[in-house]
Coordinates of C-alpha atoms in Angstrom, one line a residue:
M258 CA 64.0 -15.2 4.2
N259 CA 62.1 -12.5 5.9
R260 CA 62.5 -12.9 9.6
N261 CA 59.3 -11.4 10.3
N262 CA 57.7 -14.3 8.3
F263 CA 59.5 -17.0 9.8
V264 CA 57.5 -19.7 11.7
P265 CA 59.9 -22.0 13.6
Q266 CA 58.9 -25.9 13.0
I267 CA 59.7 -28.9 14.7
P268 CA 61.2 -32.0 12.9
Y269 CA 58.8 -34.5 11.4
G270 CA 57.3 -37.4 13.6
T271 CA 57.8 -35.0 16.7
R272 CA 55.4 -33.0 18.9
D273 CA 54.9 -30.6 21.8
L274 CA 53.2 -31.8 24.9
L275 CA 51.3 -28.9 26.4
P276 CA 50.6 -28.3 29.9
R277 CA 47.8 -30.5 30.4
E278 CA 49.1 -33.3 28.2
A279 CA 52.3 -33.0 30.1
K280 CA 50.8 -33.4 33.3
Q281 CA 48.7 -36.4 32.1
K282 CA 51.9 -38.0 31.1
R283 CA 53.4 -37.4 34.3
I284 CA 50.7 -38.7 36.3
V285 CA 50.7 -42.1 34.4
E286 CA 54.4 -42.4 34.3
G287 CA 54.3 -41.9 38.4
A288 CA 51.5 -44.5 38.5
L289 CA 53.6 -47.0 36.7
A290 CA 57.1 -46.2 38.4
E291 CA 55.1 -46.9 41.8
L292 CA 53.6 -50.0 40.3
F293 CA 56.8 -51.5 39.2
S294 CA 58.8 -50.6 42.5
R295 CA 56.2 -52.4 44.0
W296 CA 57.1 -55.5 42.0
G297 CA 60.6 -55.5 43.0
Y298 CA 61.9 -53.6 40.0
D299 CA 64.7 -50.9 40.2
E300 CA 64.9 -47.9 37.7
V301 CA 67.8 -47.4 35.5
V302 CA 68.4 -44.3 33.3
T303 CA 70.7 -44.7 29.9
P304 CA 72.2 -42.5 27.5
T305 CA 69.9 -41.0 24.8
F306 CA 72.5 -42.2 22.1
E307 CA 74.7 -45.2 22.0
Y308 CA 77.4 -46.4 19.5
M309 CA 75.9 -48.2 16.5
E310 CA 77.8 -51.3 17.2
T311 CA 76.2 -51.7 20.7
I312 CA 72.6 -50.7 19.4
T313 CA 72.8 -53.5 16.7
L314 CA 74.3 -56.4 19.0
G315 CA 71.9 -59.4 18.9
T316 CA 69.1 -57.3 16.9
G317 CA 70.3 -57.9 13.3
N318 CA 70.4 -55.3 10.8
A319 CA 66.6 -54.7 10.1
I320 CA 66.6 -52.2 13.0
Q321 CA 69.2 -49.9 11.2
E322 CA 66.8 -48.4 8.6
H323 CA 64.6 -47.0 11.5
M324 CA 67.4 -45.5 13.2
F325 CA 68.5 -41.8 13.4
K326 CA 72.3 -41.9 13.0
F327 CA 75.1 -39.5 13.3
F328 CA 79.0 -39.1 13.8
D329 CA 81.1 -38.1 16.7
K330 CA 84.1 -36.2 16.4
N331 CA 86.1 -39.3 16.0
N332 CA 83.8 -40.3 13.1
R333 CA 82.3 -43.2 15.2
T334 CA 78.7 -43.8 14.4
L335 CA 76.3 -43.0 17.0
A336 CA 72.3 -43.7 16.9
L337 CA 69.5 -42.5 18.8
R338 CA 68.3 -45.5 21.0
P339 CA 65.4 -47.0 19.1
D340 CA 64.1 -49.3 21.8
M341 CA 65.5 -49.8 25.2
T342 CA 66.1 -53.6 25.4
T343 CA 69.4 -53.5 24.0
P344 CA 70.6 -50.6 26.2
I345 CA 69.1 -52.2 29.4
A346 CA 71.0 -55.6 28.3
R347 CA 74.4 -53.6 28.0
V348 CA 73.9 -52.1 31.5
A349 CA 73.3 -55.5 32.7
A350 CA 76.3 -57.0 31.0
T351 CA 78.5 -54.3 31.9
R352 CA 77.5 -52.7 35.1
F353 CA 76.0 -55.5 37.0
K354 CA 78.2 -58.4 36.3
E355 CA 78.5 -59.5 40.0
R356 CA 75.1 -58.7 41.0
P357 CA 73.0 -61.6 42.1
L358 CA 70.4 -62.8 39.5
P359 CA 67.6 -62.3 38.4
L360 CA 67.9 -58.4 37.7
R361 CA 64.6 -56.6 37.7
L362 CA 64.9 -53.2 35.9
F363 CA 62.6 -50.9 34.8
Y364 CA 62.6 -47.6 32.7
L365 CA 60.7 -44.6 31.7
T366 CA 62.3 -42.6 28.7
N367 CA 61.8 -41.4 25.1
V368 CA 63.1 -43.7 22.2
F369 CA 63.5 -42.8 18.6
R370 CA 62.5 -44.5 15.2
H371 CA 61.8 -43.3 11.6
E372 CA 58.0 -44.0 11.6
Q373 CA 55.3 -42.8 9.4
A374 CA 54.0 -40.2 11.9
Q375 CA 50.3 -40.4 12.8
A376 CA 48.2 -40.2 16.0
G377 CA 50.0 -42.3 18.7
R378 CA 53.0 -43.0 16.4
Q379 CA 55.7 -40.7 16.3
C380 CA 59.5 -40.6 15.6
E381 CA 60.2 -39.8 19.0
F382 CA 58.0 -41.5 21.7
Y383 CA 57.7 -42.3 25.2
Q384 CA 57.8 -45.7 27.0
A385 CA 57.5 -47.5 30.2
G386 CA 59.0 -51.0 30.4
I387 CA 60.7 -53.7 32.5
E388 CA 63.1 -56.1 31.9
L389 CA 63.6 -59.5 33.7
L390 CA 67.3 -60.7 33.5
G391 CA 68.6 -64.1 34.4
A392 CA 65.6 -66.1 34.6
P393 CA 64.3 -68.8 32.4
G394 CA 61.1 -70.4 32.4
P395 CA 57.2 -69.8 32.5
A396 CA 57.4 -68.3 36.0
A397 CA 59.4 -65.1 34.5
D398 CA 57.3 -64.6 31.4
A399 CA 54.0 -65.0 33.5
E400 CA 55.2 -62.2 35.7
I401 CA 56.1 -60.2 32.8
I402 CA 52.6 -60.6 31.2
A403 CA 51.0 -60.0 34.5
L404 CA 52.9 -56.9 35.3
A405 CA 51.9 -55.7 31.6
V406 CA 48.2 -56.4 32.5
E407 CA 48.6 -54.5 36.0
A408 CA 50.3 -51.7 34.3
M409 CA 47.4 -50.9 32.0
L410 CA 45.0 -51.2 34.5
E411 CA 46.9 -48.8 36.8
A412 CA 47.0 -46.3 34.2
G413 CA 43.1 -46.3 34.0
L414 CA 42.5 -48.6 31.1
T415 CA 40.2 -51.8 31.4
N416 CA 39.0 -52.6 28.0
F417 CA 42.1 -54.4 26.3
Q418 CA 43.3 -57.9 25.5
I419 CA 46.6 -59.3 25.0
G420 CA 47.6 -61.8 22.5
L421 CA 50.3 -64.2 23.4
G422 CA 52.2 -66.1 21.0
Q423 CA 55.6 -68.1 20.7
V424 CA 58.2 -67.5 18.0
A425 CA 59.7 -71.1 18.5
F426 CA 56.2 -72.4 17.3
I427 CA 56.9 -70.8 13.8
N428 CA 60.6 -71.5 14.1
G429 CA 60.0 -75.1 14.3
L430 CA 57.7 -75.0 11.2
M431 CA 60.3 -73.1 9.3
A432 CA 63.0 -75.6 10.2
E433 CA 60.7 -78.5 9.2
S434 CA 59.6 -76.8 5.8
G435 CA 63.2 -76.4 4.6
L436 CA 62.5 -72.8 3.4
T437 CA 65.5 -70.8 2.2
Q438 CA 66.3 -68.1 4.4
R439 CA 65.2 -65.6 1.9
D440 CA 61.7 -67.1 2.1
Q441 CA 61.8 -67.4 5.5
Q442 CA 62.4 -63.7 5.8
K443 CA 59.4 -62.8 3.4
V444 CA 56.9 -65.2 5.5
K445 CA 57.9 -63.6 8.7
Y446 CA 57.6 -60.2 7.3
A447 CA 54.2 -61.0 6.1
M448 CA 53.3 -62.5 9.3
V449 CA 54.4 -59.4 11.1
T450 CA 52.5 -56.8 9.1
R451 CA 49.5 -59.3 8.8
D452 CA 49.5 -59.3 5.2
L453 CA 47.6 -62.3 4.3
V454 CA 47.8 -61.8 0.6
G455 CA 51.5 -61.3 0.4
L456 CA 51.9 -64.5 2.5
G457 CA 49.8 -66.4 0.2
E458 CA 51.9 -65.2 -2.7
V459 CA 55.4 -65.9 -0.8
L460 CA 54.1 -69.5 -0.3
A461 CA 52.8 -70.1 -3.8
Q462 CA 56.4 -69.2 -5.2
S463 CA 57.8 -71.6 -2.8
D464 CA 58.9 -75.3 -3.2
L465 CA 56.6 -76.3 -0.3
S466 CA 54.0 -79.0 -0.7
Q467 CA 50.4 -78.0 -0.6
A468 CA 49.8 -79.5 2.7
A469 CA 52.8 -77.5 4.3
R470 CA 51.5 -74.2 2.4
E471 CA 48.0 -74.7 4.0
I472 CA 49.6 -75.0 7.4
F473 CA 51.5 -71.8 7.1
Q474 CA 48.5 -70.1 5.9
Q475 CA 46.4 -71.2 9.0
V476 CA 49.2 -69.6 11.4
P477 CA 47.9 -66.1 11.3
L478 CA 44.5 -67.3 11.9
L479 CA 45.2 -69.4 15.1
H480 CA 44.2 -67.5 17.9
G481 CA 41.7 -68.3 20.6
R482 CA 41.7 -70.0 24.3
E483 CA 42.5 -73.4 25.2
D484 CA 40.9 -75.3 22.3
M485 CA 42.6 -73.4 19.7
L486 CA 46.0 -74.4 21.4
R487 CA 45.0 -78.4 21.5
A488 CA 44.0 -77.9 17.8
A489 CA 47.1 -76.4 17.1
Y490 CA 49.2 -79.3 19.0
R491 CA 47.1 -81.8 16.2
L492 CA 48.3 -79.8 13.5
V493 CA 52.0 -79.8 13.9
T494 CA 54.2 -82.8 14.4
N495 CA 58.0 -81.4 14.9
E496 CA 59.0 -81.3 18.6
Q497 CA 59.7 -77.7 18.4
S498 CA 56.2 -76.4 17.8
R499 CA 54.7 -78.6 20.1
A500 CA 57.2 -77.6 22.8
A501 CA 56.5 -73.8 22.2
L502 CA 52.6 -74.9 22.7
D503 CA 53.4 -76.7 25.9
N504 CA 55.0 -73.6 27.0
L505 CA 52.2 -71.2 26.2
A506 CA 49.8 -73.9 28.2
D507 CA 52.6 -73.7 31.4
I508 CA 52.4 -69.6 31.0
H509 CA 48.5 -69.4 31.0
K510 CA 48.2 -71.5 33.9
L511 CA 50.4 -69.3 36.1
L512 CA 48.5 -66.3 34.5
A513 CA 45.3 -67.9 36.2
G514 CA 47.1 -67.6 39.7
Y515 CA 47.8 -63.9 39.1
G516 CA 43.9 -63.6 38.3
V517 CA 44.7 -61.9 34.8
E518 CA 44.3 -64.8 32.2
R519 CA 40.9 -63.3 31.3
Y520 CA 42.8 -60.5 29.5
V521 CA 45.0 -63.1 27.7
N522 CA 43.9 -65.0 24.5
F523 CA 46.8 -67.2 22.3
D524 CA 47.5 -65.7 19.0
L525 CA 50.3 -67.8 17.3
G526 CA 50.6 -65.4 14.2
I527 CA 52.3 -62.7 16.6
I528 CA 56.2 -62.9 16.0
R529 CA 56.9 -59.1 16.7
D530 CA 59.1 -57.1 14.6
F531 CA 62.3 -57.6 16.3
D532 CA 64.8 -60.6 15.3
Y533 CA 65.9 -60.9 19.0
Y534 CA 62.8 -62.7 20.2
T535 CA 63.4 -66.5 21.2
G536 CA 60.4 -67.6 23.0
M537 CA 56.9 -66.4 24.0
V538 CA 55.8 -63.0 22.4
F539 CA 52.8 -60.7 23.2
E540 CA 51.0 -57.7 22.1
A541 CA 48.3 -55.8 23.8
Y542 CA 45.4 -54.1 21.9
T543 CA 42.4 -52.1 22.7
P544 CA 39.3 -50.8 20.8
G545 CA 40.1 -47.6 19.0
L546 CA 43.7 -48.0 18.4
G547 CA 45.0 -49.9 15.3
F548 CA 48.5 -51.0 16.6
P549 CA 49.5 -52.3 19.9
L550 CA 49.4 -50.4 22.9
C551 CA 52.1 -52.9 24.6
G552 CA 54.4 -55.5 23.4
G553 CA 57.4 -58.0 24.6
G554 CA 58.7 -61.4 24.9
R555 CA 61.5 -63.4 25.9
Y556 CA 65.1 -62.8 24.3
D557 CA 67.6 -65.1 25.8
T558 CA 70.3 -64.5 23.1
M559 CA 71.0 -61.1 23.4
L560 CA 73.0 -61.0 26.7
A561 CA 75.2 -63.8 25.1
S562 CA 76.2 -61.2 22.2
L563 CA 77.3 -58.8 24.9
G564 CA 79.5 -61.4 26.5
V565 CA 77.1 -62.5 29.4
P566 CA 74.8 -65.3 28.2
N567 CA 71.6 -65.1 30.5
P568 CA 68.1 -65.4 29.5
A569 CA 65.8 -62.4 29.5
T570 CA 62.0 -61.3 29.2
G571 CA 60.3 -58.0 29.1
F572 CA 57.9 -55.5 27.9
A573 CA 57.6 -51.9 26.8
L574 CA 54.2 -50.1 26.9
G575 CA 53.6 -46.9 24.8
I576 CA 52.8 -43.7 27.1
E577 CA 51.3 -41.8 24.3
R578 CA 49.4 -44.9 23.0
M579 CA 48.1 -45.2 26.4
L580 CA 46.8 -41.7 26.8
L581 CA 45.3 -41.8 23.5
A582 CA 43.1 -44.9 24.2
L583 CA 42.2 -43.5 27.4
E584 CA 41.2 -40.4 25.3
R585 CA 39.3 -42.2 22.8
Q586 CA 37.6 -44.5 25.5
G587 CA 36.1 -41.4 27.4
I588 CA 38.4 -42.1 30.5
D589 CA 39.8 -39.2 32.2
V590 CA 43.2 -38.8 33.6
S591 CA 42.5 -36.8 36.5
V592 CA 44.7 -33.5 36.3
R593 CA 45.0 -31.8 39.7
G594 CA 43.6 -28.2 39.3
K595 CA 45.0 -25.0 40.2
D596 CA 44.4 -24.1 44.0
V597 CA 45.0 -20.6 45.3
Y598 CA 46.1 -17.3 43.1
I599 CA 47.6 -14.6 45.4
A600 CA 47.4 -11.1 44.4
W601 CA 48.0 -8.1 46.3
A602 CA 47.5 -4.3 46.4
E603 CA 50.6 -1.9 46.0
G604 CA 53.0 -1.9 48.7
K605 CA 51.7 -5.5 49.9
L606 CA 54.2 -7.7 48.2
A607 CA 56.2 -8.9 51.3
E608 CA 52.9 -10.0 53.0
A609 CA 51.7 -11.7 49.9
I610 CA 55.1 -13.7 49.5
E611 CA 54.5 -14.9 53.2
A612 CA 51.1 -16.0 52.4
A613 CA 52.2 -18.0 49.2
K614 CA 54.9 -19.6 51.2
G615 CA 52.5 -20.8 53.7
Y616 CA 49.9 -22.4 50.9
R617 CA 52.8 -23.9 49.3
K618 CA 54.0 -25.6 52.7
A619 CA 50.7 -27.0 53.1
G620 CA 50.7 -28.4 49.8
R621 CA 48.3 -26.2 47.9
R622 CA 49.6 -25.3 44.2
T623 CA 50.0 -21.5 44.4
E624 CA 50.6 -18.8 42.1
L625 CA 51.7 -15.3 43.1
A626 CA 50.8 -12.2 41.1
L627 CA 54.2 -10.6 40.2
A628 CA 52.7 -7.1 40.0
G629 CA 50.1 -5.1 42.4
C630 CA 46.7 -4.8 40.9
S631 CA 43.1 -4.0 42.2
K632 CA 40.8 -6.7 43.2
T633 CA 38.9 -6.5 40.3
V634 CA 42.0 -7.4 38.2
A635 CA 43.0 -10.1 40.5
E636 CA 39.3 -11.9 40.2
K637 CA 39.6 -11.5 36.5
A638 CA 43.0 -13.1 36.4
A639 CA 42.4 -15.9 38.8
N640 CA 39.0 -16.8 36.8
E641 CA 41.1 -16.7 33.4
Q642 CA 43.7 -18.9 34.6
G643 CA 41.4 -21.6 36.4
Y644 CA 42.1 -21.0 40.0
E645 CA 39.9 -22.4 42.6
E646 CA 40.4 -19.5 45.2
L647 CA 41.6 -16.0 45.2
I648 CA 43.6 -14.7 48.0
Y649 CA 43.9 -10.9 47.8
I650 CA 46.2 -9.2 50.1
E651 CA 45.5 -5.5 50.8

């Protein structure tokens, strides 16, 4: 290969964040970190990669095909973290055993999954999220959803909607139906991907009665407000599904107390794409973005797989997705401009350094020229680099 013709490339599904994008990302992350702290959450940072057996605990095997895997020198299989829920659960189970419950933890980090790359969807992407561990019941779930709403508002987004579902509703229908495990997985996959045609084909090939097929086909269409919840209650008869609907009604009442209920609709077709969810689940959507901006739910069995049985609930918000949504809706993330450019005539570097120290101590963003120049050259440099003020030492 001719080195003169070599153009370095970055791996598929990754991207560079240039100065303005990086600054916008940092601003949004800073605002979210401050918000989470105000709600009583503490930040944790976990390793970028974990042992494969840890990452897959409580999540099933479906996630493995999306992982970046490699070996250490002892031939143990490692994986870049595909999400943060399992690492946070590991931290809670191993490092916080004696800490009083509930645990409120948050993170700001990058995660890795094999994805079909497109705008807002990369193989390496950034998330902000919270996990509330050791707290059962609607009060904890309502806090999580309310904080997700506040997080999107804090980042500057106002036009969004949360769909709130309950995996126990669908699980109750599955148990009642007698579907085989294989068919249950096919039905769940069709619902996760919103493939109504595929769902119909799976149901047509099953041994379900016509009435049962019709109920399953209606599930992805069951979204709306309280009247839809009442209609769904009349549609099902098994106790597990009805208890799931009661749980959603209780959560919604608490969301009204937070003043965020207008952002939340019920959507019983949402079951999310991880097997560890056990209760309420939700996704946030905004116009101009064809995939969820934020999502989460209750996962009460994961900590048990790590040896510390405790209920848990949480959510993750995509930072790049948030920035893309803000851009498409014409909402500017205000990036602080460049304040002062200090240039100097020959022999005046010491005075220029002293001046730069003063401006920086005063909190102004200050760049110091590294070579002496004329005032004309200094003016051109300051303009080209976007500085608001030129200080010329002569």
